[in-house]
CSV table of N, CA and C in Angstrom, one decimal:
chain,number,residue,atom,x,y,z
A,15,UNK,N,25.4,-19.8,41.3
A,15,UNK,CA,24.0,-20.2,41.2
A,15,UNK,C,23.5,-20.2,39.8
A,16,UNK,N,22.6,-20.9,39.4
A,16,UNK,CA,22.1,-21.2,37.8
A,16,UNK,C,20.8,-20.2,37.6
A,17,UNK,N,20.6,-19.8,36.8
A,17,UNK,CA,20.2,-18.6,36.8
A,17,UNK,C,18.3,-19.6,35.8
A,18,UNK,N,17.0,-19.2,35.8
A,18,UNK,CA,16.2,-20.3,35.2
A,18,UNK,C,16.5,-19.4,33.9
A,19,UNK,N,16.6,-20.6,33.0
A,19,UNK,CA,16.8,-20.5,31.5
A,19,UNK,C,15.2,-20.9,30.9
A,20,UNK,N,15.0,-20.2,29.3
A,20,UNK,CA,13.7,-20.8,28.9
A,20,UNK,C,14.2,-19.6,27.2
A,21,UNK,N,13.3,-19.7,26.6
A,21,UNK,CA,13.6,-19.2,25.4
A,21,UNK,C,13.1,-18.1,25.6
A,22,UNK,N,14.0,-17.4,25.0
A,22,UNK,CA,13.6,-15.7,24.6
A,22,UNK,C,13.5,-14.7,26.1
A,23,UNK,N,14.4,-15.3,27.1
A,23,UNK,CA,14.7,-14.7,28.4
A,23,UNK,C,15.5,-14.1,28.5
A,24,UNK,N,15.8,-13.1,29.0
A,24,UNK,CA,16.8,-12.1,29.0
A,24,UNK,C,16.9,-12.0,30.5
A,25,UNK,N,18.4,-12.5,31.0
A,25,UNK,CA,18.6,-12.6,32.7
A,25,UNK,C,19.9,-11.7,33.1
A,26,UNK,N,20.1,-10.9,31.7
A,26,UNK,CA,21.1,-9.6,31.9
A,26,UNK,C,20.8,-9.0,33.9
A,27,UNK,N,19.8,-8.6,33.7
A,27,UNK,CA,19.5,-7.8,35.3
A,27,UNK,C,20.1,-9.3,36.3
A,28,UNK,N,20.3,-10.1,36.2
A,28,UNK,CA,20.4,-11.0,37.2
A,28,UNK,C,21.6,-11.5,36.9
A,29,UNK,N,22.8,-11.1,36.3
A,29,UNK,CA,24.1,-12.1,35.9
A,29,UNK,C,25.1,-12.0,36.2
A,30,UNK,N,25.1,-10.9,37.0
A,30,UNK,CA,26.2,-10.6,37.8
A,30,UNK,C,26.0,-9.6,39.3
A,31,UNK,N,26.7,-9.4,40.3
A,31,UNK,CA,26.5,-8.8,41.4
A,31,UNK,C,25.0,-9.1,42.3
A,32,UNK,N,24.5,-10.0,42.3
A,32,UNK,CA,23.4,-10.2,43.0
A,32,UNK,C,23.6,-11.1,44.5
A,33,UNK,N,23.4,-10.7,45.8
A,33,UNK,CA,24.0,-11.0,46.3
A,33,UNK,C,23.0,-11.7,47.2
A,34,UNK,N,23.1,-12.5,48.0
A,34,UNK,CA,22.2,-13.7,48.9
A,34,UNK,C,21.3,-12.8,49.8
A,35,UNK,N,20.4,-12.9,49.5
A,35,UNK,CA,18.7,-12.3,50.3
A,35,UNK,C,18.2,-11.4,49.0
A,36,UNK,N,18.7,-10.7,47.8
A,36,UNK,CA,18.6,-9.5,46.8
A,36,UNK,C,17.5,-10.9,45.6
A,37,UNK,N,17.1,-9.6,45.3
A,37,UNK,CA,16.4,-9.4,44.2
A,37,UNK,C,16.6,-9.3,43.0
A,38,UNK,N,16.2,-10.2,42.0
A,38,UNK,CA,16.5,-9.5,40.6
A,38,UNK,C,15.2,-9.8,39.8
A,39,UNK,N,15.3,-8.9,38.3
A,39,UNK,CA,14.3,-9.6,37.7
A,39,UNK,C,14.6,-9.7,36.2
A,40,UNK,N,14.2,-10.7,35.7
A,40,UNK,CA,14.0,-11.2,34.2
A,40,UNK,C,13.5,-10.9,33.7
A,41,UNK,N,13.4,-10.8,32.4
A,41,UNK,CA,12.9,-9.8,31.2
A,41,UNK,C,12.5,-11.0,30.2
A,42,UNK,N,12.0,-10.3,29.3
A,42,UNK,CA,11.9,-11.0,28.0
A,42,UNK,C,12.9,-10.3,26.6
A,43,UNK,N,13.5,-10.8,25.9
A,43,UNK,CA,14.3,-10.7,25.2
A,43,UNK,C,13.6,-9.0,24.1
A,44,UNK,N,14.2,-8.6,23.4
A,44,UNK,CA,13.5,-8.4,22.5
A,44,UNK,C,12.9,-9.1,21.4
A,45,UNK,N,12.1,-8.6,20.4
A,45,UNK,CA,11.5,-9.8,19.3
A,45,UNK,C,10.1,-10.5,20.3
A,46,UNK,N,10.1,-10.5,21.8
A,46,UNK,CA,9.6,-11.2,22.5
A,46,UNK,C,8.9,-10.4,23.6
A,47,UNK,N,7.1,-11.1,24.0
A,47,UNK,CA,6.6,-10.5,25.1
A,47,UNK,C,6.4,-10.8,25.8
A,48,UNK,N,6.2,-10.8,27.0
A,48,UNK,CA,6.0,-11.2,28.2
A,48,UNK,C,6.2,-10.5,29.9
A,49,UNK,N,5.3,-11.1,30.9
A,49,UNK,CA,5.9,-10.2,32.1
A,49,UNK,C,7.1,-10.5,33.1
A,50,UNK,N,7.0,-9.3,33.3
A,50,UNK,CA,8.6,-9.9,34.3
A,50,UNK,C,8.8,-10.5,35.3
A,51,UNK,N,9.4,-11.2,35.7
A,51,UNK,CA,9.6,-12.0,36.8
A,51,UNK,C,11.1,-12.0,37.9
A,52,UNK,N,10.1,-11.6,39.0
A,52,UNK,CA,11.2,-11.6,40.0
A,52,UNK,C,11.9,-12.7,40.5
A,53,UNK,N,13.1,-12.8,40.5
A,53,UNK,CA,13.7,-14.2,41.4
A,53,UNK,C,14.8,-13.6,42.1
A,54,UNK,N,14.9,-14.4,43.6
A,54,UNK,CA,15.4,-14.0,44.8
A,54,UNK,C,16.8,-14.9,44.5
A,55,UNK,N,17.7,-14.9,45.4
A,55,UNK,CA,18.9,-15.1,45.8
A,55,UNK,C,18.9,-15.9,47.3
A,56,UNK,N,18.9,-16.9,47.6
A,56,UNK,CA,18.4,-17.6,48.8
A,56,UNK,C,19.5,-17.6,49.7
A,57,UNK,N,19.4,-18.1,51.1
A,57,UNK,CA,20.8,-17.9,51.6
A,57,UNK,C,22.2,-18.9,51.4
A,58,UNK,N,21.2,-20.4,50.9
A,58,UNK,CA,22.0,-21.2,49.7
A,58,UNK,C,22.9,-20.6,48.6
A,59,UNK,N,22.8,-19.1,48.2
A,59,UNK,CA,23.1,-18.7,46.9
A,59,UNK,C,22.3,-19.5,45.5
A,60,UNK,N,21.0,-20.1,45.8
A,60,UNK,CA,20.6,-20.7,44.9
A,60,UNK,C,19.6,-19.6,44.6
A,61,UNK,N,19.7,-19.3,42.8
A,61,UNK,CA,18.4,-18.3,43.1
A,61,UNK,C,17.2,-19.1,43.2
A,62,UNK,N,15.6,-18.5,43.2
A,62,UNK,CA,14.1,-18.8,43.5
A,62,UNK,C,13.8,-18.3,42.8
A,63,UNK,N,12.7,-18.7,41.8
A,63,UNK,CA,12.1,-18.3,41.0
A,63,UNK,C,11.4,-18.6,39.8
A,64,UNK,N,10.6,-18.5,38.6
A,64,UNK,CA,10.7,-18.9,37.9
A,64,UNK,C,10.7,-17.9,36.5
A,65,UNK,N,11.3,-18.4,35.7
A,65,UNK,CA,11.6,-17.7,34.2
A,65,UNK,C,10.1,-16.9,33.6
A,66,UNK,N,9.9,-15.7,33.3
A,66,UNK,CA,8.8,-15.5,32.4
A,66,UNK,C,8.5,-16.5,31.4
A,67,UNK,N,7.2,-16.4,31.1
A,67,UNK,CA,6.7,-17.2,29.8
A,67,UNK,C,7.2,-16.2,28.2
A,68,UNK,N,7.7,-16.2,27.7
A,68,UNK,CA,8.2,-15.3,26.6
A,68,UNK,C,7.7,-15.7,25.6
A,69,UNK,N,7.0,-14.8,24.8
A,69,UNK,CA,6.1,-15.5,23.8
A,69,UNK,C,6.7,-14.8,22.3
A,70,UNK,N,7.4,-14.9,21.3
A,70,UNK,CA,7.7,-14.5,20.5
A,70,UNK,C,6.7,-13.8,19.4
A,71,UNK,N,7.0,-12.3,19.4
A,71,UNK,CA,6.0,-11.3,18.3
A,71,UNK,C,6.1,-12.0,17.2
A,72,UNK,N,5.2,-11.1,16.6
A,72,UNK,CA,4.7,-11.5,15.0
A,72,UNK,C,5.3,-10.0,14.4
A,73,UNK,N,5.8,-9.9,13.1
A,73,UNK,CA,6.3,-9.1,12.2
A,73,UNK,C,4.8,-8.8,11.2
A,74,UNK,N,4.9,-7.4,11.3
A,74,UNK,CA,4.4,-6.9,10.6
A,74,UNK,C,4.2,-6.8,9.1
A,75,UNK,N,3.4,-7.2,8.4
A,75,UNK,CA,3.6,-7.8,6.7
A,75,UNK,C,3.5,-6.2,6.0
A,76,UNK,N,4.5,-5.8,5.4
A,76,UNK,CA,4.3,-4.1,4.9
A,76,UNK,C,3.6,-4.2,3.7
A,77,UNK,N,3.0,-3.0,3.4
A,77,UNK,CA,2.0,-3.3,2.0
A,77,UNK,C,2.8,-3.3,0.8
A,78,UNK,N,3.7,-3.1,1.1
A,78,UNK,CA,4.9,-3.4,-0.5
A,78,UNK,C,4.8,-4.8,-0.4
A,79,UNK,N,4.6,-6.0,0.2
A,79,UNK,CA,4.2,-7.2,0.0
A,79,UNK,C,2.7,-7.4,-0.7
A,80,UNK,N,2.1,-6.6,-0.2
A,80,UNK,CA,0.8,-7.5,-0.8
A,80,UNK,C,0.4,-6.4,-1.6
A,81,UNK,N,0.8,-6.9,-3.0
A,81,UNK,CA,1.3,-5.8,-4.2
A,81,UNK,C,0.1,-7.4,-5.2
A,82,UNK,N,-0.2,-7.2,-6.4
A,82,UNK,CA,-0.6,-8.2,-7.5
A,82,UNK,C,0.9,-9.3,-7.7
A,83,UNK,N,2.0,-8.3,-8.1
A,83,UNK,CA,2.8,-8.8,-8.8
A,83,UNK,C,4.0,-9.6,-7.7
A,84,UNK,N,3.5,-9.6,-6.5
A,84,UNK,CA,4.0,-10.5,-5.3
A,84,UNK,C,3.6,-11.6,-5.2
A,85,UNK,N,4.1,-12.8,-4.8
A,85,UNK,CA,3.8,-13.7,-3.5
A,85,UNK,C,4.6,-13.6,-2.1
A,86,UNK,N,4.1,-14.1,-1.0
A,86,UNK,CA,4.6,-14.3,0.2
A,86,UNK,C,4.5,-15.1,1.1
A,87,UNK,N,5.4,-15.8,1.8
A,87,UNK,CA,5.1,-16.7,2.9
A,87,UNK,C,5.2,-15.9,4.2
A,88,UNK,N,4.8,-14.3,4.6
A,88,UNK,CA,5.2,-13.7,5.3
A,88,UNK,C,4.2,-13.5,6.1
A,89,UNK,N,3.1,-14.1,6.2
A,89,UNK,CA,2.0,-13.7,6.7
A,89,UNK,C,2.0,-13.7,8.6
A,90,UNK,N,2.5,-14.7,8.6
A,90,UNK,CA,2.5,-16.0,10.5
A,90,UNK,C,3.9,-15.6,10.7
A,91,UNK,N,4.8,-15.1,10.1
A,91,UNK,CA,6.1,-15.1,11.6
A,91,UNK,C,6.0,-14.5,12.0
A,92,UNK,N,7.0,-15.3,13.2
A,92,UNK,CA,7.5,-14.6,14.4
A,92,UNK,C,8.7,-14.8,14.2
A,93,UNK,N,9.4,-14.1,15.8
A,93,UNK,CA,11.1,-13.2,15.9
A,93,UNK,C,11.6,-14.7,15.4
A,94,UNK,N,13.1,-14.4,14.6
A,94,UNK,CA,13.6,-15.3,14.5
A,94,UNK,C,13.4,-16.4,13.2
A,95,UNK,N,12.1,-16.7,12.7
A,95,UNK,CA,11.6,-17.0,11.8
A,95,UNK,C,12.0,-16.3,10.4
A,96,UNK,N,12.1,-17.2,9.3
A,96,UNK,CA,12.6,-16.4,7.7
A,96,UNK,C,11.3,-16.8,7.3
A,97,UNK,N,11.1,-15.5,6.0
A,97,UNK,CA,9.9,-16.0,4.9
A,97,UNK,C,10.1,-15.7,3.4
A,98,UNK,N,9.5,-16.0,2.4
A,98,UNK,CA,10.4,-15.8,1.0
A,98,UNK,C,9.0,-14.9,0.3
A,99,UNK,N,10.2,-14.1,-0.3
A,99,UNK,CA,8.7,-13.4,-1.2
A,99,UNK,C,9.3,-13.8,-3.1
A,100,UNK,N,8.5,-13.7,-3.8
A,100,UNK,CA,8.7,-14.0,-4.9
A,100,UNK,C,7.8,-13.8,-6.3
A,101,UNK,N,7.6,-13.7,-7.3
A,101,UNK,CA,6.8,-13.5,-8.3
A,101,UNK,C,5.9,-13.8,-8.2
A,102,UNK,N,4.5,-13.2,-8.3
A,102,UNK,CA,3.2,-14.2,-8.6
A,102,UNK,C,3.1,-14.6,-10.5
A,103,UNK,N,2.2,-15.6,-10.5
A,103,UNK,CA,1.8,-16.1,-11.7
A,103,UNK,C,1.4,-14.9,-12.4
A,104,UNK,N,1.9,-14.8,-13.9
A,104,UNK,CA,1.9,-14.1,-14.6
A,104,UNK,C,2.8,-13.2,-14.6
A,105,UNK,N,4.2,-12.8,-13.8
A,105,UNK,CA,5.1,-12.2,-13.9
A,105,UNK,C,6.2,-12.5,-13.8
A,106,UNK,N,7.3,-12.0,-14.7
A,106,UNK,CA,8.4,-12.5,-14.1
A,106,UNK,C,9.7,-11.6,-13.3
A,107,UNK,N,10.6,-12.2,-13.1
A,107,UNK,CA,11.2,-11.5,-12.3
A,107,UNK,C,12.4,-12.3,-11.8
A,108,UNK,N,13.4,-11.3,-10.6
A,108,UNK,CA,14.3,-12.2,-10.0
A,108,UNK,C,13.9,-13.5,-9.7
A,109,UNK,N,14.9,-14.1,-8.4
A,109,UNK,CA,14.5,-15.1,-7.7
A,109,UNK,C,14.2,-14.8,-6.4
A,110,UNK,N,13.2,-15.8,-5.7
A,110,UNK,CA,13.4,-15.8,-4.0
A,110,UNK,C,14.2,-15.4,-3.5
A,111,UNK,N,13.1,-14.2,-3.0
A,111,UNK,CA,14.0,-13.3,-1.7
A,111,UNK,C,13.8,-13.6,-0.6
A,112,UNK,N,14.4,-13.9,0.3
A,112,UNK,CA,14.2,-14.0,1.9
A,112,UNK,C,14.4,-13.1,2.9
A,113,UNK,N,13.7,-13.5,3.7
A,113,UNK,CA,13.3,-12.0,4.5
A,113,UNK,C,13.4,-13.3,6.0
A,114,UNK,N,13.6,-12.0,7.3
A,114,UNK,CA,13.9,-12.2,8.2
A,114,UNK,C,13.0,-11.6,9.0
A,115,UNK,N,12.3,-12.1,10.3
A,115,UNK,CA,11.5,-11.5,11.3
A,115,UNK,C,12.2,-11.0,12.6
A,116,UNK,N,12.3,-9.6,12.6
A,116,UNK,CA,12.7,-8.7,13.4
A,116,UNK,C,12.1,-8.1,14.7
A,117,UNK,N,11.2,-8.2,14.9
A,117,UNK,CA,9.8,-7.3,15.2
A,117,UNK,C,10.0,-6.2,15.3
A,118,UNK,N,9.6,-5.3,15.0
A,118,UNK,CA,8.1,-5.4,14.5
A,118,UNK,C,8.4,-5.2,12.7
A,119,UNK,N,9.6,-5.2,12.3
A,119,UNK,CA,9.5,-5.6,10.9
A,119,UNK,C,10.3,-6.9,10.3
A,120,UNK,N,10.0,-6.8,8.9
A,120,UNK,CA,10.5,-8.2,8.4
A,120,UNK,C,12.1,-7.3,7.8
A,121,UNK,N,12.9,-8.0,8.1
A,121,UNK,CA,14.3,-7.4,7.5
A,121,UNK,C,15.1,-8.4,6.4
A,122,UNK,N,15.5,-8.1,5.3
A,122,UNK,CA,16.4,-8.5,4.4
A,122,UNK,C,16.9,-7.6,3.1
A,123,UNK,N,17.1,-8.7,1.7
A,123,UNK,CA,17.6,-8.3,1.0
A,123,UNK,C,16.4,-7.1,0.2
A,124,UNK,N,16.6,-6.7,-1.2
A,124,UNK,CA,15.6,-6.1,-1.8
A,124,UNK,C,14.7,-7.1,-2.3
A,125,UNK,N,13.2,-6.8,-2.5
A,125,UNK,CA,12.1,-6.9,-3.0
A,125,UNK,C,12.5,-7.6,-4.4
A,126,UNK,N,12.1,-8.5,-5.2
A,126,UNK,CA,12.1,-9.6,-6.2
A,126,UNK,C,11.7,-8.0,-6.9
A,127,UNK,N,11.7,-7.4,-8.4
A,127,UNK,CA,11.3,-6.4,-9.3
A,127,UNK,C,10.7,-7.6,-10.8
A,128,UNK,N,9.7,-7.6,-10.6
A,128,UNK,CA,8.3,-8.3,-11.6
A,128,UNK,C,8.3,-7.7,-12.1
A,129,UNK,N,7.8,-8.1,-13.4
A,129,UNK,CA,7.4,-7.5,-14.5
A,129,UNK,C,5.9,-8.7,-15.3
A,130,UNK,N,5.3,-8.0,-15.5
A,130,UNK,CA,3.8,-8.6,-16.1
A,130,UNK,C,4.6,-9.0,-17.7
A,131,UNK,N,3.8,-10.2,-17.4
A,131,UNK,CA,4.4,-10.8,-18.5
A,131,UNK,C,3.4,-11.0,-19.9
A,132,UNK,N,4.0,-10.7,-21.1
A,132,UNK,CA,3.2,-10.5,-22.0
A,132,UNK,C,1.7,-11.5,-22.2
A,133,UNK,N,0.4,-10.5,-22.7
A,133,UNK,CA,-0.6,-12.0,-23.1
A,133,UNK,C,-0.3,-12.2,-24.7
A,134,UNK,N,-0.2,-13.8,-25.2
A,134,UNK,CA,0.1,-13.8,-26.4
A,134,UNK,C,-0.7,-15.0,-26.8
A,135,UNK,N,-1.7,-15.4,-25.9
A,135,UNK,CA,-2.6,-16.3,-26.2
A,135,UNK,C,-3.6,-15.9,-26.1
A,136,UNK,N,-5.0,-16.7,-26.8
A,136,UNK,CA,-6.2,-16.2,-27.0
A,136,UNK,C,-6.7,-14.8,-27.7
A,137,UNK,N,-5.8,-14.3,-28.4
A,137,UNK,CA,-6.0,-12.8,-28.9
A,137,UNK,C,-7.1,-13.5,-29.6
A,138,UNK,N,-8.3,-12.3,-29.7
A,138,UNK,CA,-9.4,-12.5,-30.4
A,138,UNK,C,-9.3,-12.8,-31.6
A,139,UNK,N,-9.5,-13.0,-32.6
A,139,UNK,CA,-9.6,-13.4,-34.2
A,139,UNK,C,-11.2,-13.1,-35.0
A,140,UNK,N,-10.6,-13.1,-36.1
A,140,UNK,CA,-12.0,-13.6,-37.1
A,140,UNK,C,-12.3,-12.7,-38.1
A,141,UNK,N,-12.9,-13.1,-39.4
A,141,UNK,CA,-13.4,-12.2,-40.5
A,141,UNK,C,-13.8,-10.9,-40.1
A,142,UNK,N,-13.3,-9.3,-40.2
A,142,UNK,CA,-13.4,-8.2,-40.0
A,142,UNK,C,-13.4,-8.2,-38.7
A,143,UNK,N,-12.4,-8.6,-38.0
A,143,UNK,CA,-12.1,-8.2,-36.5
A,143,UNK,C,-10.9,-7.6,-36.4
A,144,UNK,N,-10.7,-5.9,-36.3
A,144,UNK,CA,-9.3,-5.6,-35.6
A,144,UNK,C,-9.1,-5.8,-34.3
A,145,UNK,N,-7.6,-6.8,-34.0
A,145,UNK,CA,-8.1,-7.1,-32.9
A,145,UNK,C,-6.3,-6.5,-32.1
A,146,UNK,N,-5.8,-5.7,-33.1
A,146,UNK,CA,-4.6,-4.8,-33.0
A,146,UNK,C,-4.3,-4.4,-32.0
A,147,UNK,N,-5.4,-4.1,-31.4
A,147,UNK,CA,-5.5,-2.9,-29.8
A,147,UNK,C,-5.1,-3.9,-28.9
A,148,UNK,N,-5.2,-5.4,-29.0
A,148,UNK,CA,-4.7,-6.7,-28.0
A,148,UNK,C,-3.1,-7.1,-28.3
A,149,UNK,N,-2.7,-6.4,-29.2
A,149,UNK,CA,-1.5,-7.1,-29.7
A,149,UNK,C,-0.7,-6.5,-28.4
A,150,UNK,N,0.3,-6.9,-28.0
A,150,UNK,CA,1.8,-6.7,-26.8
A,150,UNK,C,1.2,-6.2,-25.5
A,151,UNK,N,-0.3,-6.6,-25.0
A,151,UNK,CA,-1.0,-6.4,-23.8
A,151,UNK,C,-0.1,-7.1,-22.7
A,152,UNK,N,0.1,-6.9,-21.6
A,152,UNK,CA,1.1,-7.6,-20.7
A,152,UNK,C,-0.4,-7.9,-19.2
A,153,UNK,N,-0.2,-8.6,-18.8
A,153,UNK,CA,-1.3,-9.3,-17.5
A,153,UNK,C,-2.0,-8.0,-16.8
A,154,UNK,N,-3.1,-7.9,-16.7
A,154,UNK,CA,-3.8,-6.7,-16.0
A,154,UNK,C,-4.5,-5.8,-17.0
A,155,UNK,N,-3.8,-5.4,-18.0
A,155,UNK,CA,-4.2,-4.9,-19.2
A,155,UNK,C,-5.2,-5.1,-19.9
A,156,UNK,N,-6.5,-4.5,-20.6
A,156,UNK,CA,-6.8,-4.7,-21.3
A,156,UNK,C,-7.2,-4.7,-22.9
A,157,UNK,N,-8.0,-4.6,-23.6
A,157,UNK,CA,-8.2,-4.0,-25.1
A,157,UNK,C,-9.5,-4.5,-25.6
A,158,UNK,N,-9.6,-3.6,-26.9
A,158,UNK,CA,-11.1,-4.0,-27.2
A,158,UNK,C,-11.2,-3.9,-28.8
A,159,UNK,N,-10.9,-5.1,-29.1
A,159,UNK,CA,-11.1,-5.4,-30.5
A,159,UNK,C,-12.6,-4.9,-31.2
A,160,UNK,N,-12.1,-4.3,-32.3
A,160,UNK,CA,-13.8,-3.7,-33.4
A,160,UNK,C,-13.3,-4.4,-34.6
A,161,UNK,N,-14.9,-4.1,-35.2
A,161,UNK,CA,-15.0,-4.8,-36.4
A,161,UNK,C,-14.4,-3.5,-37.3
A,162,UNK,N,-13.6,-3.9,-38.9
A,162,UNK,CA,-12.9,-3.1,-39.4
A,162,UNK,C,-14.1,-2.6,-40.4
A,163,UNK,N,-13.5,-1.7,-41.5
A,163,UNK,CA,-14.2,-1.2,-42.1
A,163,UNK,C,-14.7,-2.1,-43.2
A,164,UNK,N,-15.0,-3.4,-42.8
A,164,UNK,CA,-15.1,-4.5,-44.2
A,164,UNK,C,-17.1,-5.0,-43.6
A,165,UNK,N,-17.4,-4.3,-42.3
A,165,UNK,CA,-18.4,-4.3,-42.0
A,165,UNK,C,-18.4,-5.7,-40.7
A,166,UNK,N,-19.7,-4.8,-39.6
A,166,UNK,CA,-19.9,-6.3,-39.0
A,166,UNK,C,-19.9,-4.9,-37.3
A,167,UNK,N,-20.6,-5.6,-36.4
A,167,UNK,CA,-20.9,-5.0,-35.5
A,167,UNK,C,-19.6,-3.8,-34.9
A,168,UNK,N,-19.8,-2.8,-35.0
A,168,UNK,CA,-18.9,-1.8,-33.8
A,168,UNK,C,-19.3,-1.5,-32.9
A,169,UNK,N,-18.8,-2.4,-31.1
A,169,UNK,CA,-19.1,-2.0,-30.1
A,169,UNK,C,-19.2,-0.3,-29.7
A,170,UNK,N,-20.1,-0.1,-28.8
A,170,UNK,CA,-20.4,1.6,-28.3
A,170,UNK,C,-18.8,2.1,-27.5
């Protein structure tokens, strides 16, 4: 007898030893939710019944992803599903790492390691500006250029 197939069904309880009038019931996989469904054994030997609706979980996004110096496409999967995490603008780092939806976590390799990358543009300027305090600032950072001892405003 053919057993109803559908995605993310689990018909282990039903795949062997079931015998003509008996009962079995189908599951949903792991990774996957849904309720269970009973299907009979007829005197045909055909079973009756139909397959759960199995609806595939969502993975939980850990907060080591949603860091500044991340991106991620990890938001929407589900079981089965890959997503890539990788440097955000302004940092550099490895390459695309991919990650895999397990439920209830995302599983793979290590985390991409960023690094903020230096600012080397726009440094303030101009007649009696030290503006020294900005020099080798890296993204997030900041500084606060004064006027030198040649005269001209010194912020509080």
């Amino acid at each position: 007898a053919t057993l109803p197939v559908a995605v993310g069904v689990n018909n282990s309880g039903c795949s062997s030893g079931v015998t003509v009038g008996a009962t079995c019931v189908l599951t949903c996989d792991s990774g996957f939710a849904g309720l269970p469904q009973n299907i009979s054994c007829n005197t045909g030997g055909v079973f009756h019944g139909t397959a759960p609706t199995c609806v595939a979980q969502p993975c939980d996004v850990p907060a080591t992803l949603n860091v500044a110096q991340l991106n991620h496409s990890c938001s929407a999967v589900v079981q089965g599903q890959r997503c890539q995490v990788w440097c955000a603008d302004g940092y550099s780092g490895a390459a695309v790492t991919e990650l895999s939806c397990e439920p209830p976590t995302l599983q793979g390799a290590s985390l991409p390691t960023c690094t903020a990358k230096a600012c080397n543009r726009n440094i303030p300027y101009g007649q009696g500006l030290d503006a020294s305090a900005c020099l080798d600032k890296k993204l997030g950072e900041t500084c606060l250029p004064v006027c030198n001892a040649t005269g001209g405003f010194v912020p509080d």
